[in-house]
JSON list of C-alpha atoms in Angstrom, two decimals:
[
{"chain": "A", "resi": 81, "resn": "UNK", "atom": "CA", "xyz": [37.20, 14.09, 44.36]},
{"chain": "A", "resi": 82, "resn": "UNK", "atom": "CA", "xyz": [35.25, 11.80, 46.62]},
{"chain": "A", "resi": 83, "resn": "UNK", "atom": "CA", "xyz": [32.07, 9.95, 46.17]},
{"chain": "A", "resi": 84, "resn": "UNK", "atom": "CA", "xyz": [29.97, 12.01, 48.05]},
{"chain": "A", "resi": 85, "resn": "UNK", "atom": "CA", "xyz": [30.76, 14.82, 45.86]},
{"chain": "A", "resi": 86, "resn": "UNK", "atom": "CA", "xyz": [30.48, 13.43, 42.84]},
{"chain": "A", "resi": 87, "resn": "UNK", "atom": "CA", "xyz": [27.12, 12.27, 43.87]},
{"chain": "A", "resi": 88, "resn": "UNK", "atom": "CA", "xyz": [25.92, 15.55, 44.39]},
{"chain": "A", "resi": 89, "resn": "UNK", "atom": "CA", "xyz": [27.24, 16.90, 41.35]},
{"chain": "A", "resi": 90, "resn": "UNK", "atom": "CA", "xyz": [25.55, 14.39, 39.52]},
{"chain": "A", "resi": 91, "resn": "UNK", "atom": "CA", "xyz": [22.07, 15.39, 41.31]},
{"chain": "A", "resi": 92, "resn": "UNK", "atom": "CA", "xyz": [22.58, 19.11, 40.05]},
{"chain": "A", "resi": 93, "resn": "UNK", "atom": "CA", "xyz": [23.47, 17.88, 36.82]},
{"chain": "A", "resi": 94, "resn": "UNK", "atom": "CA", "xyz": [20.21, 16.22, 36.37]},
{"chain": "A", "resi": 95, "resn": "UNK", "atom": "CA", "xyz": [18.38, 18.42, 38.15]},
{"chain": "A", "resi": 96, "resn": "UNK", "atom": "CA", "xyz": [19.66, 21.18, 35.95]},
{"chain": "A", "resi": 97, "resn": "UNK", "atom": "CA", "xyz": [18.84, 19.14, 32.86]},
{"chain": "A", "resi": 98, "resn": "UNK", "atom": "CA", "xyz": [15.65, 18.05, 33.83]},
{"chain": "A", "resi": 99, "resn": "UNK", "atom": "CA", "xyz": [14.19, 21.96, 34.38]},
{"chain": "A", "resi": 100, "resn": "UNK", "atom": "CA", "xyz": [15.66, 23.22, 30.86]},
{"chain": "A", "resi": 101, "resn": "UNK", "atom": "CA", "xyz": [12.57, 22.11, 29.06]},
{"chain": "A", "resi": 102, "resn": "UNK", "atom": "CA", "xyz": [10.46, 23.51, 31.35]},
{"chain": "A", "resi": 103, "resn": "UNK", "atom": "CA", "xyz": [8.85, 27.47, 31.21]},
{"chain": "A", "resi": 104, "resn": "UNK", "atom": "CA", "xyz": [5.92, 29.00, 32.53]},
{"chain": "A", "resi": 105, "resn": "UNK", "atom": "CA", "xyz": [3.71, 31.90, 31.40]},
{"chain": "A", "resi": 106, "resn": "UNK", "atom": "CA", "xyz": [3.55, 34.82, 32.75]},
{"chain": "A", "resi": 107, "resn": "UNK", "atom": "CA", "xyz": [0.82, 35.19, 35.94]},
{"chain": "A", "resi": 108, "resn": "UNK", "atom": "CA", "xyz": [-2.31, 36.22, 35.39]},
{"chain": "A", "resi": 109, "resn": "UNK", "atom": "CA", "xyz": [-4.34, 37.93, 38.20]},
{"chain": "A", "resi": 110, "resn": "UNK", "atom": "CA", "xyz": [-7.74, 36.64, 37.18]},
{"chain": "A", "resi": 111, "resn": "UNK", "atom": "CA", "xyz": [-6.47, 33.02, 35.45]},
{"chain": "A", "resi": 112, "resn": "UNK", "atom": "CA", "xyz": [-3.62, 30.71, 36.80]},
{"chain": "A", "resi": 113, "resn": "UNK", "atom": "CA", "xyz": [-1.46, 29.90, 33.87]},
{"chain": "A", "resi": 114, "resn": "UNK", "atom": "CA", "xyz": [-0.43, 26.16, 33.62]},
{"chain": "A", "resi": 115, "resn": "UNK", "atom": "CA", "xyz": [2.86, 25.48, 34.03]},
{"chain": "A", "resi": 116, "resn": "UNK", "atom": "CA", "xyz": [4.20, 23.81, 30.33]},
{"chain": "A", "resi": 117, "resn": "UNK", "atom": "CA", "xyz": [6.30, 21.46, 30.19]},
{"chain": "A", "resi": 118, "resn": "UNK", "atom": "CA", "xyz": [8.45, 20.78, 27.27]},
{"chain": "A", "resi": 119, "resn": "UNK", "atom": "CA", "xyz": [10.21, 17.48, 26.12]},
{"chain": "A", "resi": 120, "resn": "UNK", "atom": "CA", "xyz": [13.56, 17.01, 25.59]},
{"chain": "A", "resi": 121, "resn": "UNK", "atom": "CA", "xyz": [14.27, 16.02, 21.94]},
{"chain": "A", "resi": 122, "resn": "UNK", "atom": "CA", "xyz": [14.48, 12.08, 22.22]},
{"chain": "A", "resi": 123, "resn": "UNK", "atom": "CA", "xyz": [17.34, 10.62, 20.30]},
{"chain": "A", "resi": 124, "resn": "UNK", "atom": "CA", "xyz": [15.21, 9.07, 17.57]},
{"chain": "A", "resi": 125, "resn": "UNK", "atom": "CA", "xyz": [12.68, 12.22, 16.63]},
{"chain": "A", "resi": 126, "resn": "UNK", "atom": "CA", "xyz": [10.32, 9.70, 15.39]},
{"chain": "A", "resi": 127, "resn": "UNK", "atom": "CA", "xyz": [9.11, 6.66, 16.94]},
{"chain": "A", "resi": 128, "resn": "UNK", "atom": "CA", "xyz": [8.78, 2.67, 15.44]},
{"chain": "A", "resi": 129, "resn": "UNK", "atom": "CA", "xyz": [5.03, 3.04, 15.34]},
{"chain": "A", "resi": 130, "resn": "UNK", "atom": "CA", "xyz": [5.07, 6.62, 13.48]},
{"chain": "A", "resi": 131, "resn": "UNK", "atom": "CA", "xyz": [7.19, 5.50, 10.84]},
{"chain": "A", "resi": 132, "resn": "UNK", "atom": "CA", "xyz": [4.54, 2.85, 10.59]},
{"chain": "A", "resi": 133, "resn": "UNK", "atom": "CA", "xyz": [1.71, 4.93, 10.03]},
{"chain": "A", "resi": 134, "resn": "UNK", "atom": "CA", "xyz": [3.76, 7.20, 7.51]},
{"chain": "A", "resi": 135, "resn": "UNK", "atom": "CA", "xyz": [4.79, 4.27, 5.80]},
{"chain": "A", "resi": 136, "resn": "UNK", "atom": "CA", "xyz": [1.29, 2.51, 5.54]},
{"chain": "A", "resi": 137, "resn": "UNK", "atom": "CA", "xyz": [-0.16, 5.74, 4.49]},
{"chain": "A", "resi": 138, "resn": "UNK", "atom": "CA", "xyz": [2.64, 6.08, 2.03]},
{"chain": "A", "resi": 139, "resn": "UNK", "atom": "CA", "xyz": [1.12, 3.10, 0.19]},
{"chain": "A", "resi": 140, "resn": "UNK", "atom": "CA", "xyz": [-2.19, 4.07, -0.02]},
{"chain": "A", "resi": 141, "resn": "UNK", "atom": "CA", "xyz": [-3.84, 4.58, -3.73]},
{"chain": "A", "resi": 142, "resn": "UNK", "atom": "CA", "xyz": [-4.68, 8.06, -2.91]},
{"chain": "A", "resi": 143, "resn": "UNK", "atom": "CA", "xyz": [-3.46, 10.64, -0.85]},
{"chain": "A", "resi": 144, "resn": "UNK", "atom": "CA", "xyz": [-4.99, 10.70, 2.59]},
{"chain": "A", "resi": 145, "resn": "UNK", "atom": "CA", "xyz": [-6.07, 13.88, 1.73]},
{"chain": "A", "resi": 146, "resn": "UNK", "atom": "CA", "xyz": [-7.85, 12.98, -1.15]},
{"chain": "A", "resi": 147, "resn": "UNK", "atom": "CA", "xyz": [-10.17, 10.40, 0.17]},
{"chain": "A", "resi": 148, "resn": "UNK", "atom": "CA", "xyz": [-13.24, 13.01, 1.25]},
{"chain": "A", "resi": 149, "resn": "UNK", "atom": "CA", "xyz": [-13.40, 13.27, -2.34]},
{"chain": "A", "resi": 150, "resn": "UNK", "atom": "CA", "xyz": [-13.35, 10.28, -3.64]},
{"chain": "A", "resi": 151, "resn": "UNK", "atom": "CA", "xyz": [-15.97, 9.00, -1.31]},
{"chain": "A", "resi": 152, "resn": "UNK", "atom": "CA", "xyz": [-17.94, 11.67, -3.09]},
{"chain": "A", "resi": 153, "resn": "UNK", "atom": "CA", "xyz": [-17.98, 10.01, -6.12]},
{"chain": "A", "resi": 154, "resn": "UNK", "atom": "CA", "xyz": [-17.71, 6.50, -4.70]},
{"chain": "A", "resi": 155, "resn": "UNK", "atom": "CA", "xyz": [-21.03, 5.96, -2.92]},
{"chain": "A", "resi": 156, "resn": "UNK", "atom": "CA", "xyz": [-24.54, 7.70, -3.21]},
{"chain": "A", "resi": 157, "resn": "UNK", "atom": "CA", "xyz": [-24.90, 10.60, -0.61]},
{"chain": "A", "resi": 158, "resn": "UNK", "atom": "CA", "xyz": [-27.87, 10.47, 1.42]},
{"chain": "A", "resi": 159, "resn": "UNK", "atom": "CA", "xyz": [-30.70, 13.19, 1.03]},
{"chain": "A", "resi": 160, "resn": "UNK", "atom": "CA", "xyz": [-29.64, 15.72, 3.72]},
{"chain": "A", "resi": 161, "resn": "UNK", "atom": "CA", "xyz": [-31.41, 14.45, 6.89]},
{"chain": "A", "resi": 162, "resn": "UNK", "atom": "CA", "xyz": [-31.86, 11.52, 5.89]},
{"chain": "A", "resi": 163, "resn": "UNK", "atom": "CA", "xyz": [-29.99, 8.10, 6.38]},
{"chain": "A", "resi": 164, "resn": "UNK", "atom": "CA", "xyz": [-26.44, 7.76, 8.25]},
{"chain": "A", "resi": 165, "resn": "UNK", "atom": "CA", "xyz": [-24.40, 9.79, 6.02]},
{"chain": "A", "resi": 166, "resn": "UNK", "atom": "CA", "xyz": [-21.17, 8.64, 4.00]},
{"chain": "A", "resi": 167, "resn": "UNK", "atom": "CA", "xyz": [-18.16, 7.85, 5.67]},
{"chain": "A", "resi": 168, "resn": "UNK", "atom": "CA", "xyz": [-14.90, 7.36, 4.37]},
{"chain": "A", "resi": 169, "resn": "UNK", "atom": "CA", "xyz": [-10.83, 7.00, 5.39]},
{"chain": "A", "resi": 170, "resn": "UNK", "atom": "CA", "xyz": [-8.30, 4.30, 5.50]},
{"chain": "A", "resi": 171, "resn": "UNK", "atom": "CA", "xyz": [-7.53, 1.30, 7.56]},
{"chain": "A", "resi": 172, "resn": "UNK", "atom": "CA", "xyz": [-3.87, -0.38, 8.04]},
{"chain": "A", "resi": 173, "resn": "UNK", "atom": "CA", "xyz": [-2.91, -2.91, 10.15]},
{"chain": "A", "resi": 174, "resn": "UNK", "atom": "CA", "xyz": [-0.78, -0.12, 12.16]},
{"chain": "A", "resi": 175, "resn": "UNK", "atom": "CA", "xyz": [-3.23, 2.02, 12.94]},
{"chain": "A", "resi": 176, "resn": "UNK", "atom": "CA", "xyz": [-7.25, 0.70, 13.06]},
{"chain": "A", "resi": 177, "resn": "UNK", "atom": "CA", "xyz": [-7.68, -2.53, 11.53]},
{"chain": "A", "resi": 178, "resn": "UNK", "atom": "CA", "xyz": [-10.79, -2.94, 12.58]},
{"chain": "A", "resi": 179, "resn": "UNK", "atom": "CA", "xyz": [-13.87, -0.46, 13.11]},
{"chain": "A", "resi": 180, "resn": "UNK", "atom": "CA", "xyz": [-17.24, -0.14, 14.49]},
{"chain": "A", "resi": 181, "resn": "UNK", "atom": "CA", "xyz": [-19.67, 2.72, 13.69]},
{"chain": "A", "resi": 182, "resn": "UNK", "atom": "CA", "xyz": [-22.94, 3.22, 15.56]},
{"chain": "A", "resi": 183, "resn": "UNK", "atom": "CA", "xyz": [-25.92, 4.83, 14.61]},
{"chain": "A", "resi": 184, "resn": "UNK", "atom": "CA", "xyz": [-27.48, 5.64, 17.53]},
{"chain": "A", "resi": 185, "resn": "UNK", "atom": "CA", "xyz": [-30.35, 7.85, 16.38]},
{"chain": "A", "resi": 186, "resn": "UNK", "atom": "CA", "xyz": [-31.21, 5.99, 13.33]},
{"chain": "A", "resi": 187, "resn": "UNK", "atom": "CA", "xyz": [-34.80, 4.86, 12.82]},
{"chain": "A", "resi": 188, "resn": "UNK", "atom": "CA", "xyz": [-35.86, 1.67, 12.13]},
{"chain": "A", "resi": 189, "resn": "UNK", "atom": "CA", "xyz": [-36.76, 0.27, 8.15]},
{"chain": "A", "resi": 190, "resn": "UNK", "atom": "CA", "xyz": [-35.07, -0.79, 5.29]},
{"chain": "A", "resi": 191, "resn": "UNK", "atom": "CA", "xyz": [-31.38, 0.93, 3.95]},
{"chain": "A", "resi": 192, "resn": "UNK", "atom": "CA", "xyz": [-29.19, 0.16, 1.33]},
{"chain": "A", "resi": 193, "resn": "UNK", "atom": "CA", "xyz": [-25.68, 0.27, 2.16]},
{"chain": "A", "resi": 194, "resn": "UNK", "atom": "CA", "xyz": [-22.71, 0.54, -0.15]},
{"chain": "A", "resi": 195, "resn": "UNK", "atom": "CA", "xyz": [-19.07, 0.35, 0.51]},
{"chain": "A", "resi": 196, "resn": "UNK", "atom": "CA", "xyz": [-16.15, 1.40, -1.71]},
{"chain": "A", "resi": 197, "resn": "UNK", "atom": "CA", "xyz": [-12.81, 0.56, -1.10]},
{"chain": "A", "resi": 198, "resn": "UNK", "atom": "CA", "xyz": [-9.82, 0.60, -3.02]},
{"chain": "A", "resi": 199, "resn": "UNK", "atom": "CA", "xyz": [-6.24, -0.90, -2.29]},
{"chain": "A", "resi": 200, "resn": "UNK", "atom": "CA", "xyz": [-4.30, -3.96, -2.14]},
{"chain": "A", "resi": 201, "resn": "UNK", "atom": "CA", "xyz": [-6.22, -5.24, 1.26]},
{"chain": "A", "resi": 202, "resn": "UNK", "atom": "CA", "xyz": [-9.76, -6.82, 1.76]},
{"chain": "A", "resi": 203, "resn": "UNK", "atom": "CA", "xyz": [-12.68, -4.78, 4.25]},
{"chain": "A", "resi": 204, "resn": "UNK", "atom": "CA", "xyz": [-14.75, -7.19, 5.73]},
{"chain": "A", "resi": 205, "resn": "UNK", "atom": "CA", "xyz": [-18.12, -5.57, 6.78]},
{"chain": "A", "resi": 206, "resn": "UNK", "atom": "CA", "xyz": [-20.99, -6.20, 8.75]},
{"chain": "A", "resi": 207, "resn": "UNK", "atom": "CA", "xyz": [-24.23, -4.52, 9.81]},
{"chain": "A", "resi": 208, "resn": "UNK", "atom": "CA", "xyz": [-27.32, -4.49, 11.50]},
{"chain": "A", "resi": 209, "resn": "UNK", "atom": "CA", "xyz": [-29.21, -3.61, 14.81]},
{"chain": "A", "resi": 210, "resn": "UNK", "atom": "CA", "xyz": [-27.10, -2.32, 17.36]},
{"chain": "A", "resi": 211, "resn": "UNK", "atom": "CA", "xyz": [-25.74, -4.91, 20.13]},
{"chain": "A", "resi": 212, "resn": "UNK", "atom": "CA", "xyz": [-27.75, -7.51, 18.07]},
{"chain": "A", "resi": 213, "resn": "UNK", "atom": "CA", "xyz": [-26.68, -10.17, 15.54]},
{"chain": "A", "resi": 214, "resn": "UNK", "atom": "CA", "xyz": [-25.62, -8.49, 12.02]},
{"chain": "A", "resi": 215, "resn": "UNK", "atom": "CA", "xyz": [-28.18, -8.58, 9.26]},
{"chain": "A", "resi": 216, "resn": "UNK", "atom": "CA", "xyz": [-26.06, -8.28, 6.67]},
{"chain": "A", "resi": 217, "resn": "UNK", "atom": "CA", "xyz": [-22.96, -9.72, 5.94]},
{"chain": "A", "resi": 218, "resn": "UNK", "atom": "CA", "xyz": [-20.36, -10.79, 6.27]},
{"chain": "A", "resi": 219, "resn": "UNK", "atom": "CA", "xyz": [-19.32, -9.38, 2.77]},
{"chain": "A", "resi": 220, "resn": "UNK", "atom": "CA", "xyz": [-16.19, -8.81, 1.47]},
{"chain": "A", "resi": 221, "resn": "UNK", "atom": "CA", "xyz": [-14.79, -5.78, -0.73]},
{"chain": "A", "resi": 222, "resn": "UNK", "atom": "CA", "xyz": [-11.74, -5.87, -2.43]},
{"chain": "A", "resi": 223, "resn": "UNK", "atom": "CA", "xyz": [-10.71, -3.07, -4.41]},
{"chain": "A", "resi": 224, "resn": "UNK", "atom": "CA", "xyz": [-14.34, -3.23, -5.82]},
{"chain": "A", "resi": 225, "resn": "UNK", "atom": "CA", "xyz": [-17.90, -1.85, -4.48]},
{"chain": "A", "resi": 226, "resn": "UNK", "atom": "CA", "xyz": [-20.57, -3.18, -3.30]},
{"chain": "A", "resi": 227, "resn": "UNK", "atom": "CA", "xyz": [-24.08, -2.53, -2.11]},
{"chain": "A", "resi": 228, "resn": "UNK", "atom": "CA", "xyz": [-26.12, -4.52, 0.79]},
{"chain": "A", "resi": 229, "resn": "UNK", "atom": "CA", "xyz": [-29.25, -4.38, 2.33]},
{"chain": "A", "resi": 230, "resn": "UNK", "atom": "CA", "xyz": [-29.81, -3.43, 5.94]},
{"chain": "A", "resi": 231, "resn": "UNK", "atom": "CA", "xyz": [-33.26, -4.16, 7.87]},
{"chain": "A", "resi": 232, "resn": "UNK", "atom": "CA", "xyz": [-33.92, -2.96, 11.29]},
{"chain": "A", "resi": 233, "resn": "UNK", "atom": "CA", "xyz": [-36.95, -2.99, 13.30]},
{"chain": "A", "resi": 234, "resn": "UNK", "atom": "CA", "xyz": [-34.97, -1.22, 16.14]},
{"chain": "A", "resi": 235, "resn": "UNK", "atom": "CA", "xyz": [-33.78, 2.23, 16.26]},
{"chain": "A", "resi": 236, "resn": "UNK", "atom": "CA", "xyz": [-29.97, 2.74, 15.34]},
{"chain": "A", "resi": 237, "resn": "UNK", "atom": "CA", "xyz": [-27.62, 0.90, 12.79]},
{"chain": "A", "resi": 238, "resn": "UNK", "atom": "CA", "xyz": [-24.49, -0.66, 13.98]},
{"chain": "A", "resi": 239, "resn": "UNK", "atom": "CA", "xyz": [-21.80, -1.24, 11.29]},
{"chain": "A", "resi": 240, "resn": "UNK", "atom": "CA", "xyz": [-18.65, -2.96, 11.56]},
{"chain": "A", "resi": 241, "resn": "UNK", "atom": "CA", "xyz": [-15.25, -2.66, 9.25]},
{"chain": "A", "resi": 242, "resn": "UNK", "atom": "CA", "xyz": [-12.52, -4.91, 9.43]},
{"chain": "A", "resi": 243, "resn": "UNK", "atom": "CA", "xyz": [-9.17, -5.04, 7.55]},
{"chain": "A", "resi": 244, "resn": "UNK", "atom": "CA", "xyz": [-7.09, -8.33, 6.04]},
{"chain": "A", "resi": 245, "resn": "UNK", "atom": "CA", "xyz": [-4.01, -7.14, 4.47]},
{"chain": "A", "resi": 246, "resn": "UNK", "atom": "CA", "xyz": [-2.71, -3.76, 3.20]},
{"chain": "A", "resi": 247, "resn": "UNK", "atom": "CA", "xyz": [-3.56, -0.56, 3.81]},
{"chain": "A", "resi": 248, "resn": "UNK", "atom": "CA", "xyz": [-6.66, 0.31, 2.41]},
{"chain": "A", "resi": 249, "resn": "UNK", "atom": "CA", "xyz": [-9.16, 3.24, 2.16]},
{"chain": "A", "resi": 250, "resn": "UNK", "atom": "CA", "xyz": [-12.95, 3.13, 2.47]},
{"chain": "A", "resi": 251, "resn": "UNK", "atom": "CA", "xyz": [-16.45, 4.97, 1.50]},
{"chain": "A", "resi": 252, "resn": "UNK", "atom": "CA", "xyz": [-19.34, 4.03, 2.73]},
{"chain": "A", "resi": 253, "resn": "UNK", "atom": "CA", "xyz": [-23.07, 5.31, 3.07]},
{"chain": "A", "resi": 254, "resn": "UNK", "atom": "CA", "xyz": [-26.49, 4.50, 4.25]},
{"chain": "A", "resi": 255, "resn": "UNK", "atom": "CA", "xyz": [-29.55, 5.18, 2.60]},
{"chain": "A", "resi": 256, "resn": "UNK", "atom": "CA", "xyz": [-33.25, 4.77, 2.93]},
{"chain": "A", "resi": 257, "resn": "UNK", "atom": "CA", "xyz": [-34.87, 2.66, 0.65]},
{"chain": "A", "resi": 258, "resn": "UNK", "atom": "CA", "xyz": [-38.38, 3.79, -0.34]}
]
């Protein structure tokens, strides 16, 4: 067989390869249907930086699916419309070691904040006045909780989260004070 041939075998081959993955719906007259493309199975079904995740969520205290209710219990709720709510979820150094929360709509005064966290790594946080200076902090938590006071004289709250260590999960709430 000569080159040439061989060449153009080759290009069918691939060509041939490349369009098995690949279907489209049936036409609609009154919507154009995408055409969808499926991927070929990869030799390694999971990739370096999802065995990561899996394995940092592995190690957290609680199951990932248990931290909306811990925060719960964790750290005061806010009266409904009032302060910036409770947040919670976990940090790792593979997937958001660092965070930054804005409350845009948040009027000015004076909040208490608390922050949960539990695990073998330490949050860092921060707050204050959006694109300003932080008012409080910085203050560590580590596997403990602990409450802050926020002032602003702007509207909106700015609060910042940053992980040191192992994967760790997180409550934390704002609340009016007075």
């Amino acid at each position: 067989m000569d080159t040439t041939r061989k060449a153009r075998i080759a290009v069918i081959v691939v060509a041939a390869v490349s369009l098995a993955g690949c279907t489209a719906g049936e036409p609609d007259a009154a919507t154009p249907t995408p055409v969808e493309m499926t991927a070929l199975p990869s030799a390694s079904p999971t990739s370096t930086a999802d065995a990561d995740i899996e394995r940092d969520k592995a190690a957290l205290p609680i199951p990932a699916e248990g931290i909306s209710d811990w925060a719960n219990t964790a750290v005061p709720a806010p009266e409904p419309g009032e302060g910036a709510g409770t947040l919670s979820g976990w940090m790792s150094q593979s997937t958001s070691p660092n965070m930054l929360t804005s409350f845009t709509s948040l009027p000015p005064g004076d909040y208490q904040a608390q922050i949960a966290c539990r695990g073998e790594g330490t949050i860092t946080v921060t707050a204050g006045e959006i694109d300003a200076a932080p008012a409080a902090g910085p203050l560590e938590c580590d596997n403990s909780t602990v409450a802050f006071g926020v002032q602003t004289a702007q509207t909106g709250l700015e609060l910042s989260l940053s992980l040191q260590g192992a994967p760790t999960i997180y409550a934390v709430s704002v609340v009016p004070v007075g």
